[in-house]
Amino acid sequence: MTTTRKPGAERREEIARAVLRIVGEHGLTELTTAAVAAEIGVSSGALFRHVASRDEMLEEAVRHAEERIEATFPDPSLPPLDRLLGLARNRVRLFTEEPGLAWLLLSEQAFLTMPARAVYRLRSLAERSGSYLLDALRDGVEEGAVRDDIEPEALLVIVKGAIHALVPMRGVHKGAARAADRVLSALRLLLSPTATKPKRR
C-alpha cells in the first residue's frame, strides 16, 4: 500500500474522523485498528505511528468532538429562545453531517465502553450543554420570553428530549434539518408565555 506521509496532526484528525464514520455507520463492534487503517488508506503499521491503541483512537475522536461541539454554541448575547433553539438546530445539523458524533454524545454504550479520560471529557461536554440550555431557559423566564408556570429544570428535560428525538443514533436521515425546523418551531410555541394563556371561547 503506497500512501503519502502526512503531518502528524493532519493524520490524527483523519483517524478521528474515520473512527466516527465507522462507529456512526456500523457501530462500535466494527471499530478495529484494521478498519480505521483501511478507512484512511494506510497500513496498520503506519496507523500505529500516530496512535498506540484503540483507546487512543477513541480519545482522538473525543478531541475532535470537543472542537466540533464548541462551534455549535450560539453567541450568548442572543435572546434566550434564539440561543436555545439555535443550539438545538446546530446540533441536529452537526449530527446529520457526522452521525458518529450522535453515537459518541448520546449513546449510553459510549459512556460504558470508552476510556475513562474520554468519558470524563464527554460528561463535561454534556454538562456544559445542559448548563447552557438551562441558563437560556432561566434568562427567558426572567425576561418574559419563556413561560413561568413550569420550572426551567422541568422544561430542560422537554428541550433535551426534543433534541435527542431528532437525532437517531445511527445514520441520521438527510431530512433531519427539515424535521428539526418543524419540531423546533413547535418547541418555541410550547416554551412561549402565550402557550399558557387560555383560549377565547
mmCIF file of C-alpha atoms in Angstrom:
data_model
loop_
_atom_site.group_PDB
_atom_site.id
_atom_site.type_symbol
_atom_site.label_atom_id
_atom_site.label_comp_id
_atom_site.label_asym_id
_atom_site.label_seq_id
_atom_site.Cartn_x
_atom_site.Cartn_y
_atom_site.Cartn_z
ATOM 1 C CA MET A 1 0.000 0.000 0.000
ATOM 2 C CA THR A 2 1.560 3.298 -1.105
ATOM 3 C CA THR A 3 0.471 6.397 0.784
ATOM 4 C CA THR A 4 1.602 9.963 1.129
ATOM 5 C CA ARG A 5 3.092 10.685 4.515
ATOM 6 C CA LYS A 6 1.090 13.476 6.144
ATOM 7 C CA PRO A 7 1.924 15.675 9.133
ATOM 8 C CA GLY A 8 1.046 14.044 12.465
ATOM 9 C CA ALA A 9 -1.747 16.488 13.364
ATOM 10 C CA GLU A 10 -3.415 16.039 9.973
ATOM 11 C CA ARG A 11 -3.202 12.262 10.182
ATOM 12 C CA ARG A 12 -4.627 12.219 13.718
ATOM 13 C CA GLU A 13 -7.555 14.317 12.516
ATOM 14 C CA GLU A 14 -8.144 11.782 9.735
ATOM 15 C CA ILE A 15 -8.064 8.996 12.299
ATOM 16 C CA ALA A 16 -10.634 10.779 14.488
ATOM 17 C CA ARG A 17 -12.984 11.288 11.547
ATOM 18 C CA ALA A 18 -12.542 7.685 10.426
ATOM 19 C CA VAL A 19 -13.381 6.406 13.909
ATOM 20 C CA LEU A 20 -16.583 8.465 13.934
ATOM 21 C CA ARG A 21 -17.582 7.347 10.431
ATOM 22 C CA ILE A 22 -17.147 3.681 11.320
ATOM 23 C CA VAL A 23 -18.999 3.987 14.619
ATOM 24 C CA GLY A 24 -21.744 6.139 13.082
ATOM 25 C CA GLU A 25 -22.379 3.753 10.203
ATOM 26 C CA HIS A 26 -21.642 0.334 11.703
ATOM 27 C CA GLY A 27 -21.463 0.624 15.489
ATOM 28 C CA LEU A 28 -18.655 0.182 17.983
ATOM 29 C CA THR A 29 -18.240 -3.540 17.326
ATOM 30 C CA GLU A 30 -16.854 -2.765 13.855
ATOM 31 C CA LEU A 31 -14.230 -0.373 15.193
ATOM 32 C CA THR A 32 -10.873 -2.084 14.803
ATOM 33 C CA THR A 33 -7.420 -0.760 14.026
ATOM 34 C CA ALA A 34 -7.554 -2.603 10.695
ATOM 35 C CA ALA A 35 -10.866 -0.942 9.810
ATOM 36 C CA VAL A 36 -9.524 2.517 10.664
ATOM 37 C CA ALA A 37 -6.323 1.906 8.692
ATOM 38 C CA ALA A 38 -8.361 0.817 5.669
ATOM 39 C CA GLU A 39 -10.687 3.816 6.027
ATOM 40 C CA ILE A 40 -7.843 6.310 5.760
ATOM 41 C CA GLY A 41 -5.811 4.269 3.276
ATOM 42 C CA VAL A 42 -2.744 3.337 5.302
ATOM 43 C CA SER A 43 -1.236 0.143 6.648
ATOM 44 C CA SER A 44 -1.782 -0.884 10.255
ATOM 45 C CA GLY A 45 1.895 -0.221 10.872
ATOM 46 C CA ALA A 46 1.563 3.343 9.578
ATOM 47 C CA LEU A 47 -1.508 3.837 11.739
ATOM 48 C CA PHE A 48 0.396 2.867 14.868
ATOM 49 C CA ARG A 49 2.947 5.588 14.195
ATOM 50 C CA HIS A 50 0.193 8.047 15.178
ATOM 51 C CA VAL A 51 -1.914 6.185 17.753
ATOM 52 C CA ALA A 52 -0.759 3.439 20.080
ATOM 53 C CA SER A 53 -4.077 1.694 20.699
ATOM 54 C CA ARG A 54 -7.816 1.544 20.034
ATOM 55 C CA ASP A 55 -8.383 3.588 23.201
ATOM 56 C CA GLU A 56 -6.129 6.318 21.885
ATOM 57 C CA MET A 57 -8.118 6.370 18.644
ATOM 58 C CA LEU A 58 -11.302 6.850 20.663
ATOM 59 C CA GLU A 59 -9.670 9.663 22.619
ATOM 60 C CA GLU A 60 -8.777 11.352 19.325
ATOM 61 C CA ALA A 61 -12.430 11.049 18.307
ATOM 62 C CA VAL A 62 -13.461 12.770 21.555
ATOM 63 C CA ARG A 63 -10.944 15.558 20.967
ATOM 64 C CA HIS A 64 -12.462 16.083 17.512
ATOM 65 C CA ALA A 65 -15.946 16.040 19.050
ATOM 66 C CA GLU A 66 -14.978 18.723 21.557
ATOM 67 C CA GLU A 67 -13.832 21.032 18.763
ATOM 68 C CA ARG A 68 -16.959 20.451 16.689
ATOM 69 C CA ILE A 69 -19.333 20.801 19.638
ATOM 70 C CA GLU A 70 -17.649 24.012 20.765
ATOM 71 C CA ALA A 71 -18.624 25.586 17.446
ATOM 72 C CA THR A 72 -22.337 24.804 17.963
ATOM 73 C CA PHE A 73 -22.859 27.138 20.943
ATOM 74 C CA PRO A 74 -24.590 30.316 19.731
ATOM 75 C CA ASP A 75 -23.488 33.779 20.797
ATOM 76 C CA PRO A 76 -24.505 34.137 24.484
ATOM 77 C CA SER A 77 -25.671 37.710 23.812
ATOM 78 C CA LEU A 78 -28.565 36.469 21.641
ATOM 79 C CA PRO A 79 -32.114 36.449 23.062
ATOM 80 C CA PRO A 80 -32.727 33.379 25.252
ATOM 81 C CA LEU A 81 -35.003 31.449 22.883
ATOM 82 C CA ASP A 82 -32.719 32.159 19.935
ATOM 83 C CA ARG A 83 -29.791 30.758 21.931
ATOM 84 C CA LEU A 84 -31.699 27.671 22.957
ATOM 85 C CA LEU A 85 -33.219 26.874 19.574
ATOM 86 C CA GLY A 86 -30.024 27.851 17.771
ATOM 87 C CA LEU A 87 -28.062 25.328 19.790
ATOM 88 C CA ALA A 88 -30.648 22.645 19.033
ATOM 89 C CA ARG A 89 -30.605 23.432 15.304
ATOM 90 C CA ASN A 90 -26.791 23.494 15.210
ATOM 91 C CA ARG A 91 -26.596 20.113 16.937
ATOM 92 C CA VAL A 92 -29.030 18.454 14.539
ATOM 93 C CA ARG A 93 -27.077 19.868 11.583
ATOM 94 C CA LEU A 94 -23.790 18.656 13.039
ATOM 95 C CA PHE A 95 -25.109 15.171 13.786
ATOM 96 C CA THR A 96 -26.509 14.979 10.249
ATOM 97 C CA GLU A 97 -23.046 15.732 8.881
ATOM 98 C CA GLU A 98 -21.239 13.415 11.313
ATOM 99 C CA PRO A 99 -23.556 10.643 12.604
ATOM 100 C CA GLY A 100 -20.747 9.200 14.710
ATOM 101 C CA LEU A 101 -20.898 12.273 16.933
ATOM 102 C CA ALA A 102 -24.504 11.429 17.801
ATOM 103 C CA TRP A 103 -23.417 7.999 18.996
ATOM 104 C CA LEU A 104 -20.483 9.445 20.896
ATOM 105 C CA LEU A 105 -22.514 12.056 22.767
ATOM 106 C CA LEU A 106 -25.937 10.479 23.148
ATOM 107 C CA SER A 107 -25.361 6.734 23.442
ATOM 108 C CA GLU A 108 -25.135 5.112 26.845
ATOM 109 C CA GLN A 109 -22.885 2.490 25.234
ATOM 110 C CA ALA A 110 -20.265 5.177 24.611
ATOM 111 C CA PHE A 111 -20.118 6.073 28.287
ATOM 112 C CA LEU A 112 -19.893 2.398 29.268
ATOM 113 C CA THR A 113 -17.141 1.397 26.836
ATOM 114 C CA MET A 114 -14.938 4.445 26.267
ATOM 115 C CA PRO A 115 -11.622 5.002 28.105
ATOM 116 C CA ALA A 116 -12.057 6.778 31.467
ATOM 117 C CA ARG A 117 -10.434 10.042 30.323
ATOM 118 C CA ALA A 118 -12.643 10.154 27.259
ATOM 119 C CA VAL A 119 -15.766 9.521 29.348
ATOM 120 C CA TYR A 120 -14.816 12.391 31.674
ATOM 121 C CA ARG A 121 -14.479 14.739 28.696
ATOM 122 C CA LEU A 122 -17.776 13.533 27.213
ATOM 123 C CA ARG A 123 -19.579 14.099 30.511
ATOM 124 C CA SER A 124 -18.073 17.582 30.715
ATOM 125 C CA LEU A 125 -19.422 18.332 27.226
ATOM 126 C CA ALA A 126 -22.875 17.059 28.188
ATOM 127 C CA GLU A 127 -22.869 19.099 31.407
ATOM 128 C CA ARG A 128 -21.823 22.255 29.592
ATOM 129 C CA SER A 129 -24.613 21.786 27.043
ATOM 130 C CA GLY A 130 -27.179 21.249 29.802
ATOM 131 C CA SER A 131 -25.974 24.328 31.687
ATOM 132 C CA TYR A 132 -26.125 26.436 28.534
ATOM 133 C CA LEU A 133 -29.717 25.371 27.837
ATOM 134 C CA LEU A 134 -30.781 25.834 31.461
ATOM 135 C CA ASP A 135 -29.255 29.326 31.590
ATOM 136 C CA ALA A 136 -31.144 30.230 28.409
ATOM 137 C CA LEU A 137 -34.400 28.986 29.931
ATOM 138 C CA ARG A 138 -33.835 30.874 33.189
ATOM 139 C CA ASP A 139 -32.918 34.049 31.318
ATOM 140 C CA GLY A 140 -36.012 33.595 29.176
ATOM 141 C CA VAL A 141 -38.251 33.319 32.240
ATOM 142 C CA GLU A 142 -36.650 36.395 33.779
ATOM 143 C CA GLU A 143 -37.115 38.410 30.579
ATOM 144 C CA GLY A 144 -40.661 37.174 29.980
ATOM 145 C CA ALA A 145 -39.733 35.283 26.814
ATOM 146 C CA VAL A 146 -40.290 31.811 28.333
ATOM 147 C CA ARG A 147 -43.341 30.590 30.220
ATOM 148 C CA ASP A 148 -43.006 30.796 34.004
ATOM 149 C CA ASP A 149 -45.689 28.302 35.042
ATOM 150 C CA ILE A 150 -43.241 25.377 34.705
ATOM 151 C CA GLU A 151 -39.841 25.456 36.376
ATOM 152 C CA PRO A 152 -36.874 25.752 33.976
ATOM 153 C CA GLU A 153 -35.404 22.448 35.186
ATOM 154 C CA ALA A 154 -38.532 20.628 34.028
ATOM 155 C CA LEU A 155 -38.576 22.493 30.717
ATOM 156 C CA LEU A 156 -34.961 21.456 30.214
ATOM 157 C CA VAL A 157 -35.999 17.793 30.142
ATOM 158 C CA ILE A 158 -38.510 18.572 27.384
ATOM 159 C CA VAL A 159 -35.976 20.575 25.377
ATOM 160 C CA LYS A 160 -33.290 17.890 25.622
ATOM 161 C CA GLY A 161 -35.836 15.208 24.770
ATOM 162 C CA ALA A 162 -36.854 17.099 21.628
ATOM 163 C CA ILE A 163 -33.229 17.453 20.520
ATOM 164 C CA HIS A 164 -32.463 13.778 21.138
ATOM 165 C CA ALA A 165 -35.625 12.688 19.335
ATOM 166 C CA LEU A 166 -34.426 14.495 16.215
ATOM 167 C CA VAL A 167 -31.127 12.620 16.223
ATOM 168 C CA PRO A 168 -31.288 8.865 15.508
ATOM 169 C CA MET A 169 -28.257 7.037 16.872
ATOM 170 C CA ARG A 170 -27.067 5.647 13.589
ATOM 171 C CA GLY A 171 -27.317 7.108 10.092
ATOM 172 C CA VAL A 172 -29.025 10.431 10.782
ATOM 173 C CA HIS A 173 -31.512 10.874 7.938
ATOM 174 C CA LYS A 174 -30.970 13.645 5.393
ATOM 175 C CA GLY A 175 -34.391 15.162 6.128
ATOM 176 C CA ALA A 176 -33.372 15.837 9.726
ATOM 177 C CA ALA A 177 -32.867 19.566 9.148
ATOM 178 C CA ARG A 178 -36.384 19.995 7.744
ATOM 179 C CA ALA A 179 -37.899 17.914 10.524
ATOM 180 C CA ALA A 180 -35.913 19.934 13.051
ATOM 181 C CA ASP A 181 -37.325 23.212 11.744
ATOM 182 C CA ARG A 182 -40.888 21.972 12.255
ATOM 183 C CA VAL A 183 -40.249 20.500 15.687
ATOM 184 C CA LEU A 184 -38.249 23.495 16.918
ATOM 185 C CA SER A 185 -40.947 25.885 15.720
ATOM 186 C CA ALA A 186 -43.405 23.869 17.807
ATOM 187 C CA LEU A 187 -40.966 23.918 20.727
ATOM 188 C CA ARG A 188 -40.742 27.714 20.519
ATOM 189 C CA LEU A 189 -44.544 27.900 20.770
ATOM 190 C CA LEU A 190 -44.549 25.455 23.677
ATOM 191 C CA LEU A 191 -41.972 27.483 25.607
ATOM 192 C CA SER A 192 -43.564 30.823 24.860
ATOM 193 C CA PRO A 193 -45.657 32.528 27.569
ATOM 194 C CA THR A 194 -48.514 32.661 25.050
ATOM 195 C CA ALA A 195 -48.811 28.895 25.399
ATOM 196 C CA THR A 196 -50.121 29.433 28.928
ATOM 197 C CA LYS A 197 -52.875 31.871 28.001
ATOM 198 C CA PRO A 198 -56.401 30.396 27.905
ATOM 199 C CA LYS A 199 -58.090 30.341 24.531
ATOM 200 C CA ARG A 200 -61.011 32.678 23.950
ATOM 201 C CA ARG A 201 -64.358 30.974 23.828
#
